[in-house]
Short mmCIF file of C-alpha atoms and ligand atoms in Angstrom, two decimals:
data_model
loop_
_atom_site.label_atom_id
_atom_site.label_comp_id
_atom_site.label_asym_id
_atom_site.label_seq_id
_atom_site.Cartn_x
_atom_site.Cartn_y
_atom_site.Cartn_z
CA MET A 1 30.32 11.85 100.04
CA ASP A 2 28.74 12.15 96.62
CA LYS A 3 31.07 13.62 93.74
CA ILE A 4 30.14 14.89 90.19
CA LEU A 5 32.31 13.83 87.12
CA ILE A 6 32.64 15.89 84.21
CA ASN A 7 34.26 15.00 80.70
CA GLY A 8 34.50 18.53 79.48
CA GLY A 9 34.67 19.69 76.14
CA ASN A 10 30.87 19.13 75.00
CA ARG A 11 28.93 22.12 73.11
CA LEU A 12 25.67 22.55 75.17
CA SER A 13 22.57 23.62 73.17
CA GLY A 14 18.96 23.68 74.06
CA THR A 15 16.92 24.79 76.80
CA ILE A 16 17.36 24.91 80.55
CA GLU A 17 14.30 25.74 82.83
CA ILE A 18 15.06 28.21 85.73
CA SER A 19 13.69 27.22 89.30
CA GLY A 20 12.62 29.39 91.92
CA ALA A 21 15.16 31.52 93.86
CA LYS A 22 16.71 30.05 97.00
CA ASN A 23 17.58 33.52 98.39
CA ALA A 24 14.03 34.52 97.95
CA ALA A 25 12.26 31.35 99.16
CA LEU A 26 14.21 31.65 102.37
CA PRO A 27 12.74 34.80 103.76
CA VAL A 28 9.63 34.40 102.42
CA LEU A 29 9.06 30.87 103.98
CA PHE A 30 10.54 32.51 107.28
CA SER A 31 7.96 35.42 106.83
CA SER A 32 5.00 32.41 107.26
CA ILE A 33 5.76 32.37 110.82
CA LEU A 34 4.45 35.79 111.47
CA THR A 35 0.77 35.26 110.25
CA GLY A 36 -0.21 32.39 112.48
CA LYS A 37 -2.21 31.15 109.77
CA VAL A 38 -1.98 28.44 106.75
CA ASN A 39 0.31 29.99 104.12
CA THR A 40 0.78 28.65 100.49
CA ILE A 41 4.14 29.50 98.89
CA SER A 42 4.63 28.26 95.13
CA ASN A 43 7.79 27.88 92.90
CA VAL A 44 9.67 26.28 95.96
CA PRO A 45 12.81 25.09 94.77
CA GLY A 46 14.00 21.59 96.07
CA LEU A 47 17.45 22.55 97.51
CA ALA A 48 19.30 21.23 100.63
CA ASP A 49 18.98 24.90 102.43
CA ILE A 50 14.83 24.95 101.82
CA LYS A 51 15.19 21.11 103.37
CA THR A 52 16.81 22.95 106.34
CA THR A 53 14.37 25.62 106.69
CA VAL A 54 11.42 23.20 106.50
CA LYS A 55 13.30 21.48 109.88
CA LEU A 56 13.55 24.78 111.14
CA LEU A 57 10.00 25.39 110.85
CA GLU A 58 9.00 22.15 112.23
CA HIS A 59 11.13 22.17 115.00
CA ILE A 60 9.35 25.43 116.29
CA GLY A 61 5.77 23.92 115.87
CA CYS A 62 4.91 24.69 112.14
CA ARG A 63 2.91 21.80 110.41
CA VAL A 64 4.59 22.00 106.57
CA ASN A 65 3.33 20.20 103.54
CA TRP A 66 5.73 20.29 100.52
CA ASN A 67 4.25 19.10 97.50
CA GLY A 68 6.37 19.32 94.33
CA ASN A 69 6.73 22.70 94.16
CA THR A 70 4.13 24.24 96.61
CA MET A 71 4.53 24.70 100.25
CA VAL A 72 1.83 24.73 102.60
CA ILE A 73 3.03 26.43 106.17
CA ASP A 74 0.71 26.24 109.25
CA SER A 75 2.13 28.56 111.56
CA SER A 76 -0.92 28.57 114.17
CA THR A 77 0.47 25.75 116.08
CA ILE A 78 4.30 27.15 116.89
CA ASN A 79 5.19 26.15 120.21
CA SER A 80 8.76 26.96 120.37
CA HIS A 81 10.83 30.24 119.91
CA GLU A 82 14.33 28.60 119.76
CA ALA A 83 16.28 27.19 116.98
CA SER A 84 19.26 25.17 118.17
CA TYR A 85 23.11 25.20 116.66
CA ASP A 86 22.50 21.72 115.26
CA LEU A 87 20.00 23.17 112.54
CA VAL A 88 21.50 26.63 112.34
CA ARG A 89 25.05 25.68 111.69
CA THR A 90 24.72 24.89 107.83
CA MET A 91 22.70 27.85 106.83
CA ARG A 92 23.67 31.54 107.94
CA ALA A 93 19.91 32.40 106.67
CA SER A 94 18.58 30.62 109.69
CA CYS A 95 19.18 33.97 111.46
CA LEU A 96 15.80 35.09 109.52
CA MET A 97 13.72 33.36 112.03
CA MET A 98 14.55 36.08 114.81
CA GLY A 99 12.88 39.00 113.32
CA PRO A 100 9.23 37.30 112.76
CA LEU A 101 9.60 35.19 115.79
CA LEU A 102 10.55 38.19 118.16
CA SER A 103 7.27 39.75 116.26
CA ARG A 104 4.88 37.56 116.87
CA PHE A 105 6.00 36.29 120.39
CA GLY A 106 8.38 39.03 121.72
CA GLU A 107 11.30 36.21 122.07
CA ALA A 108 13.55 34.66 119.94
CA LYS A 109 16.41 32.37 120.82
CA VAL A 110 18.56 31.21 117.49
CA SER A 111 21.98 29.94 117.75
CA LEU A 112 24.55 32.22 115.91
CA PRO A 113 24.78 31.47 112.33
CA GLY A 114 27.25 29.12 110.29
CA GLY A 115 27.09 28.45 106.64
CA CYS A 116 29.26 29.46 103.66
CA ALA A 117 32.99 30.27 104.91
CA ILE A 118 33.21 33.55 103.02
CA GLY A 119 34.36 36.02 105.65
CA ALA A 120 33.40 36.80 108.97
CA ARG A 121 29.65 37.78 108.02
CA PRO A 122 28.43 39.19 111.20
CA ILE A 123 24.51 39.90 112.05
CA ASN A 124 25.35 42.71 114.22
CA LEU A 125 23.42 45.35 111.90
CA HIS A 126 20.14 42.92 112.09
CA LEU A 127 20.51 43.27 116.09
CA LYS A 128 21.12 46.95 116.51
CA ALA A 129 17.90 47.32 114.50
CA PHE A 130 16.09 44.73 116.65
CA GLU A 131 17.32 46.90 119.51
CA GLU A 132 16.41 50.60 117.95
CA MET A 133 12.84 48.82 117.84
CA GLY A 134 12.98 48.21 121.67
CA ALA A 135 14.24 44.74 121.80
CA GLU A 136 16.88 43.41 124.61
CA ILE A 137 19.65 41.66 122.97
CA THR A 138 21.83 39.34 124.85
CA ILE A 139 24.57 36.68 123.48
CA GLU A 140 25.35 33.48 125.62
CA HIS A 141 26.78 30.11 124.77
CA GLY A 142 26.76 30.78 121.12
CA TYR A 143 22.71 32.06 121.15
CA VAL A 144 21.45 35.27 120.31
CA HIS A 145 18.53 35.86 122.46
CA ALA A 146 16.15 38.54 121.86
CA LYS A 147 13.18 39.72 123.71
CA ALA A 148 10.86 42.64 123.45
CA LYS A 149 7.56 43.19 125.34
CA LYS A 150 6.32 45.36 122.17
CA LEU A 151 8.29 46.04 119.31
CA CYS A 152 7.82 49.77 118.20
CA GLY A 153 8.49 51.41 114.60
CA ALA A 154 11.65 53.18 114.34
CA LYS A 155 14.10 55.05 111.56
CA ILE A 156 16.97 52.54 111.07
CA TYR A 157 19.87 53.23 108.80
CA PHE A 158 21.99 50.49 107.97
CA ASP A 159 25.57 51.43 107.72
CA THR A 160 26.50 48.86 105.55
CA VAL A 161 23.91 47.27 102.78
CA THR A 162 22.50 44.16 104.02
CA VAL A 163 20.31 41.79 102.25
CA THR A 164 19.16 39.47 105.18
CA GLY A 165 19.43 42.35 107.37
CA THR A 166 16.94 44.31 105.46
CA GLU A 167 14.71 41.21 105.36
CA ASN A 168 14.92 40.33 108.77
CA VAL A 169 14.18 43.79 110.22
CA MET A 170 11.20 44.19 107.54
CA MET A 171 9.43 40.95 109.07
CA ALA A 172 10.21 42.55 112.76
CA ALA A 173 8.60 45.82 111.31
CA VAL A 174 5.21 44.50 109.89
CA MET A 175 3.53 43.86 113.11
CA ALA A 176 5.33 46.56 115.20
CA GLU A 177 3.47 49.43 116.44
CA GLY A 178 3.68 52.59 114.15
CA GLU A 179 5.74 53.27 111.14
CA THR A 180 9.44 51.96 110.56
CA ILE A 181 11.66 53.52 108.00
CA LEU A 182 14.53 51.73 106.67
CA GLU A 183 17.31 53.75 104.93
CA ASN A 184 20.05 52.54 102.59
CA ALA A 185 18.06 49.03 102.49
CA ALA A 186 19.20 46.44 100.23
CA MET A 187 17.46 46.69 96.63
CA GLU A 188 17.46 42.99 95.63
CA PRO A 189 14.81 41.50 93.79
CA GLU A 190 14.46 39.01 96.66
CA ILE A 191 13.43 41.85 98.97
CA VAL A 192 10.56 42.95 96.69
CA ASN A 193 9.46 39.15 96.74
CA LEU A 194 9.26 39.30 100.49
CA ALA A 195 7.55 42.39 100.36
CA ASN A 196 4.99 41.16 97.94
CA ALA A 197 4.56 38.14 99.98
CA LEU A 198 3.97 40.02 103.19
CA ASN A 199 1.82 42.66 101.45
CA SER A 200 -0.55 39.58 100.14
CA ALA A 201 -0.99 39.11 104.00
CA GLY A 202 -2.50 42.53 104.53
CA ALA A 203 1.02 44.08 105.31
CA LYS A 204 1.89 47.60 104.56
CA ILE A 205 5.18 47.90 103.05
CA GLU A 206 6.04 50.70 100.42
CA GLY A 207 9.30 51.13 98.61
CA ALA A 208 10.73 47.72 98.23
CA GLY A 209 13.14 47.95 95.39
CA ASP A 210 14.29 51.04 96.63
CA SER A 211 17.39 52.03 99.44
CA ILE A 212 14.35 53.51 101.44
CA ILE A 213 11.69 51.21 102.60
CA LYS A 214 8.27 52.48 104.80
CA ILE A 215 6.64 50.01 106.76
CA SER A 216 3.28 50.96 108.82
CA GLY A 217 2.72 48.21 111.37
CA VAL A 218 -0.99 46.34 111.37
CA LYS A 219 -2.10 44.54 114.11
CA GLU A 220 -2.77 41.38 112.34
CA LEU A 221 -1.92 39.42 109.09
CA LYS A 222 -3.54 36.93 106.91
CA ASP A 223 -2.41 34.30 105.38
CA ILE A 224 0.32 34.50 102.99
CA LYS A 225 0.16 33.64 98.86
CA GLU A 226 2.91 34.35 96.83
CA ALA A 227 4.98 32.43 94.22
CA ILE A 228 9.09 32.62 94.47
CA ILE A 229 11.06 34.49 91.66
CA PRO A 230 13.07 32.78 89.39
CA ASP A 231 16.71 32.67 90.72
CA ARG A 232 18.91 34.99 89.05
CA VAL A 233 22.16 33.48 89.86
CA GLU A 234 21.21 30.15 88.75
CA THR A 235 20.20 32.10 85.38
CA GLY A 236 23.68 33.59 85.17
CA THR A 237 25.37 30.45 85.69
CA TYR A 238 23.77 28.87 82.98
CA LEU A 239 24.28 31.89 80.92
CA VAL A 240 28.22 31.67 81.42
CA ALA A 241 27.95 27.89 80.70
CA GLY A 242 26.95 28.88 77.24
CA ALA A 243 29.09 31.32 76.74
CA ILE A 244 32.04 29.30 77.27
CA THR A 245 31.00 25.90 75.48
CA ASN A 246 30.52 27.46 72.12
CA GLY A 247 26.90 26.92 72.86
CA GLU A 248 23.67 27.98 72.17
CA LEU A 249 21.30 27.92 75.34
CA THR A 250 18.25 29.37 75.80
CA ILE A 251 17.06 29.89 79.59
CA THR A 252 13.68 29.93 80.41
CA LYS A 253 10.96 30.87 83.14
CA CYS A 254 13.77 33.29 84.27
CA ASN A 255 13.54 37.37 84.67
CA PRO A 256 16.07 39.00 82.37
CA HIS A 257 15.24 42.19 84.16
CA ASP A 258 17.06 41.13 87.24
CA LEU A 259 20.02 40.31 85.46
CA GLU A 260 20.86 43.75 83.47
CA ILE A 261 24.39 43.98 84.61
CA VAL A 262 25.54 40.11 84.08
CA LEU A 263 23.93 40.28 80.64
CA SER A 264 25.73 43.58 79.57
CA LYS A 265 29.17 41.65 81.31
CA LEU A 266 28.33 39.00 79.04
CA LYS A 267 27.76 41.09 75.99
CA GLU A 268 31.19 43.00 76.75
CA MET A 269 32.87 39.97 76.79
CA GLY A 270 31.46 39.05 73.05
CA ALA A 271 28.13 36.52 73.89
CA GLU A 272 25.41 37.52 71.49
CA ILE A 273 22.30 37.66 73.65
CA LYS A 274 18.77 37.91 72.61
CA ILE A 275 16.16 38.73 75.50
CA GLY A 276 12.27 37.70 75.39
CA ALA A 277 9.55 38.38 78.03
CA ASN A 278 10.60 35.57 80.55
CA GLU A 279 13.69 33.90 78.57
CA ILE A 280 17.08 34.75 77.72
CA SER A 281 18.94 33.01 74.59
CA ILE A 282 22.61 33.34 74.39
CA LYS A 283 25.24 32.20 71.59
CA ALA A 284 28.80 31.77 72.49
CA ALA A 285 31.42 34.14 71.28
CA THR A 286 33.82 33.22 68.66
CA HIS A 287 36.47 34.78 70.54
CA LEU A 288 35.84 35.79 74.56
CA LYS A 289 37.14 39.20 75.37
CA SER A 290 38.18 40.33 79.20
CA VAL A 291 36.36 41.84 81.27
CA LYS A 292 36.53 44.38 84.43
CA ILE A 293 34.04 43.32 87.20
CA THR A 294 33.37 45.19 90.57
CA THR A 295 30.91 43.28 92.70
CA THR A 296 28.49 45.59 94.37
CA PRO A 297 25.03 45.48 95.79
CA HIS A 298 21.94 45.39 93.85
CA PRO A 299 21.80 46.63 91.29
CA GLY A 300 25.61 46.32 90.51
CA PHE A 301 27.29 43.27 89.72
CA PRO A 302 26.05 40.39 92.23
CA THR A 303 29.09 38.95 94.40
CA ASP A 304 27.41 35.59 93.81
CA MET A 305 28.27 35.78 89.97
CA GLN A 306 31.94 36.73 90.42
CA ALA A 307 33.57 32.92 90.78
CA GLN A 308 31.68 32.18 87.60
CA PHE A 309 32.76 34.82 85.61
CA MET A 310 36.41 33.97 86.29
CA VAL A 311 35.91 30.86 84.48
CA PRO A 312 35.22 32.74 80.77
CA ALA A 313 37.73 35.18 81.97
CA SER A 314 40.44 32.70 81.88
CA LEU A 315 39.43 31.72 78.37
CA ALA A 316 39.08 35.22 77.25
CA LYS A 317 41.81 37.12 75.16
CA GLY A 318 43.53 39.87 77.72
CA THR A 319 43.75 40.18 81.29
CA SER A 320 40.55 40.51 83.50
CA VAL A 321 40.29 42.34 86.82
CA PHE A 322 37.68 41.48 89.56
CA ASN A 323 37.18 43.83 92.63
CA GLU A 324 35.09 41.99 95.39
CA THR A 325 33.61 44.67 97.32
CA VAL A 326 30.83 42.83 99.40
CA PHE A 327 32.68 40.27 101.21
CA GLU A 328 36.24 39.69 102.20
CA ASN A 329 37.59 36.34 101.70
CA ARG A 330 35.75 35.20 98.52
CA PHE A 331 38.61 33.96 96.57
CA MET A 332 38.60 30.68 97.57
CA HIS A 333 37.54 29.37 94.12
CA VAL A 334 40.82 30.72 92.88
CA ALA A 335 42.91 28.05 94.26
CA GLU A 336 41.15 25.27 92.78
CA LEU A 337 40.96 27.13 89.50
CA ILE A 338 44.60 27.47 89.39
CA ARG A 339 44.85 23.67 89.76
CA MET A 340 42.89 23.17 86.62
CA GLY A 341 45.25 25.28 84.79
CA ALA A 342 44.05 29.31 85.28
CA GLU A 343 46.77 31.98 85.98
CA ILE A 344 45.18 34.37 88.60
CA SER A 345 46.79 36.37 91.19
CA ILE A 346 45.22 38.04 94.29
CA ASP A 347 46.04 41.26 95.94
CA GLY A 348 43.52 41.91 98.55
CA HIS A 349 40.34 42.63 97.42
CA THR A 350 41.64 42.33 93.91
CA ALA A 351 41.90 39.46 91.48
CA ILE A 352 43.80 39.70 88.11
CA VAL A 353 43.09 37.03 85.82
CA THR A 354 45.51 36.11 82.77
CA GLY A 355 43.28 34.97 79.62
CA GLU A 356 43.78 32.45 77.33
CA ARG A 357 44.77 29.62 79.85
CA PRO A 358 42.59 26.41 79.09
CA PHE A 359 41.50 24.13 81.90
CA SER A 360 42.58 20.48 82.29
CA GLY A 361 40.59 18.26 84.27
CA ALA A 362 41.79 17.77 87.72
CA SER A 363 40.14 16.61 91.24
CA VAL A 364 38.73 19.45 92.86
CA MET A 365 37.12 20.49 96.18
CA ALA A 366 34.03 22.69 96.57
CA THR A 367 34.59 25.26 99.07
CA ASP A 368 31.28 27.43 99.12
CA LEU A 369 28.29 27.28 96.88
CA ARG A 370 29.23 29.75 94.12
CA ALA A 371 32.76 28.43 93.93
CA SER A 372 31.35 25.38 93.44
CA ALA A 373 29.66 26.15 90.76
CA SER A 374 32.73 28.08 89.09
CA LEU A 375 34.49 24.39 89.11
CA VAL A 376 31.27 22.69 87.25
CA LEU A 377 31.51 25.44 84.46
CA ALA A 378 35.43 24.92 84.36
CA GLY A 379 35.16 21.44 84.05
CA LEU A 380 32.58 21.73 81.25
CA VAL A 381 35.39 23.00 79.29
CA ALA A 382 38.53 21.10 80.69
CA ASP A 383 40.33 18.75 78.50
CA GLY A 384 39.84 15.46 80.41
CA THR A 385 37.93 14.61 83.73
CA THR A 386 37.13 16.80 86.37
CA GLU A 387 36.10 15.02 89.60
CA ILE A 388 34.26 17.84 92.37
CA ASN A 389 34.26 16.65 95.74
CA ARG A 390 32.15 17.74 98.58
CA ILE A 391 29.15 18.63 96.27
CA TYR A 392 26.44 19.50 98.80
CA HIS A 393 27.40 23.10 98.80
CA LEU A 394 25.93 22.78 95.46
CA ASP A 395 22.85 21.10 96.57
CA ARG A 396 22.40 23.87 98.66
CA GLY A 397 21.82 26.30 95.84
CA TYR A 398 21.54 24.52 92.41
CA GLU A 399 18.16 22.18 91.76
CA LYS A 400 18.78 19.15 89.76
CA MET A 401 21.87 20.75 88.19
CA GLU A 402 23.66 17.68 86.83
CA GLU A 403 20.55 16.90 85.08
CA LYS A 404 19.80 20.31 83.63
CA LEU A 405 23.45 20.33 81.98
CA LYS A 406 22.82 16.71 80.92
CA ASN A 407 19.79 17.59 78.85
CA VAL A 408 21.63 20.53 76.68
CA GLY A 409 24.75 17.87 75.80
CA ALA A 410 27.32 17.95 78.83
CA ASP A 411 28.75 14.94 79.85
CA ILE A 412 28.27 15.25 83.63
CA LYS A 413 27.10 12.65 86.49
CA ARG A 414 26.98 12.30 90.13
CA VAL A 415 28.60 9.24 91.37
CA LYS A 416 26.85 8.59 95.02
CA ALA A 417 28.73 7.68 98.07
CA SER A 418 29.23 3.97 98.59
C1 LIG B 501 22.64 37.56 101.11
C2 LIG B 501 22.82 36.22 100.27
C3 LIG B 501 24.25 36.10 99.63
C4 LIG B 501 25.02 37.08 98.80
C5 LIG B 501 24.88 38.38 99.85
C6 LIG B 501 25.01 39.66 99.00
C7 LIG B 501 20.66 35.38 101.43
C8 LIG B 501 20.26 34.21 102.05
N1 LIG B 501 21.95 35.35 100.96
O1 LIG B 501 23.71 37.19 102.04
O2 LIG B 501 24.02 34.88 98.62
O3 LIG B 501 25.91 36.76 98.53
O4 LIG B 501 23.59 38.86 100.31
O5 LIG B 501 24.33 39.92 98.04
O6 LIG B 501 19.84 36.12 100.55
N2 LIG B 501 27.34 42.72 107.25
C9 LIG B 501 27.51 43.24 108.37
N3 LIG B 501 26.78 43.26 109.12
C10 LIG B 501 25.60 42.92 109.47
C11 LIG B 501 25.25 42.14 107.93
C12 LIG B 501 26.17 42.17 107.09
O7 LIG B 501 28.80 43.66 108.50
O8 LIG B 501 24.70 42.60 110.41
C13 LIG B 501 28.24 42.79 105.87
C14 LIG B 501 28.53 41.36 105.71
O9 LIG B 501 29.63 40.89 106.58
C15 LIG B 501 29.02 41.87 104.14
C16 LIG B 501 28.01 42.73 103.51
O10 LIG B 501 27.71 43.34 105.07
O11 LIG B 501 30.22 42.02 104.00
C17 LIG B 501 26.61 42.45 102.80
O12 LIG B 501 26.41 41.10 103.65
P1 LIG B 501 24.41 40.77 103.67
O13 LIG B 501 24.10 41.45 102.19
O14 LIG B 501 24.28 40.66 104.88
O15 LIG B 501 24.80 39.32 102.95
P2 LIG B 501 23.72 38.02 103.33
O16 LIG B 501 22.38 38.89 103.48
O17 LIG B 501 24.39 37.16 104.36
#
């Protein structure tokens, strides 16, 4: 298995260009199932999860042409409504096939998902909403089988804010009969990207980005033409890299508006930040200050940035407190950061990080996508060499990470498995 080696201590300076957002690309690519046309999606990042998505789309009969960052998906040739465990197990977001398949063909059989091991991560709210729209759901042999003669619009209240749940049900509703209203919907920028993609094909979705979304069903869709938004988690990760390495970085092709709370926490910790239309510059703080972070759904502090912020918190003066309210079991990076010199104690959903604990290089194991990013960040400032194993997690979500960091001065390389 490939690993990453980092010799810490280099100051980072220069420019990093941001790729398209994984979490926006996945639902938009799956939404092409709905149209039965030739769809064109641009700014698609080259990531392992996107390759899995292409395999899934091809498996059900789509023709996919992926050239550079543009993907053309012909969904007129779909001949199967089933996604097997082999394909689904590495990516939980495969469940996003269910809404569009059910809507267009009245049937979807999708293996229950795997993916990051961060808590139970059920899809009960997706399934409950499909049932409220008239689908019959059975779970057998590890598969969810959804069937509906006709999907009907419904008023759906999500007990918990769910990002992929909102996306899945939105896709099911665009061609359902009548009006669907989603209440307590997720408000993430990725939801807006999906709604814009669907509306580009003639769907009638209003209110995406708010907690109430109204969808009037249409009989047919045209082809989708949409660009994927910049990845806000990738942006945030490189901003943290700038903040901790005594660096001066400019992050380009990003959307500062999607990162308001992350930027305000970095400022609180002492970093100097300048915001342009599509770029953010960060200058490291002379002395980092401690921080209090509570993760919540957008527009709150993203759970996907929690692990990365523990690195500056370990270096800062004072004690930082992290409250994780979105997922159970999302402190798996803590054990590895402790092996690198951090002092962090966990009490239920709260982690207390003692500051002024410099990192020292070690051999560590990536456990999930964002946890892996925190280990890379710690490696950048650690004394000596850090060896990060199981980096397939990183490849799921960060396009060309070593290359991007190397270009701004990091001593980082990938060692291919022999
Ligand atoms: C998405 C993102 C992930 C991010 C997360 C929260 C994608 C592909 N992934 O994941 O990177 O960390 O949002 O911002 O976009 N829940 C239920 N029942 C359900 C669905 C969810 O109880 O049917 C719970 C989950 O266990 C979790 C919470 O709701 O505690 C939020 O999960 P959700 O927003 O669904 O996360 P994902 O969409 O899987």
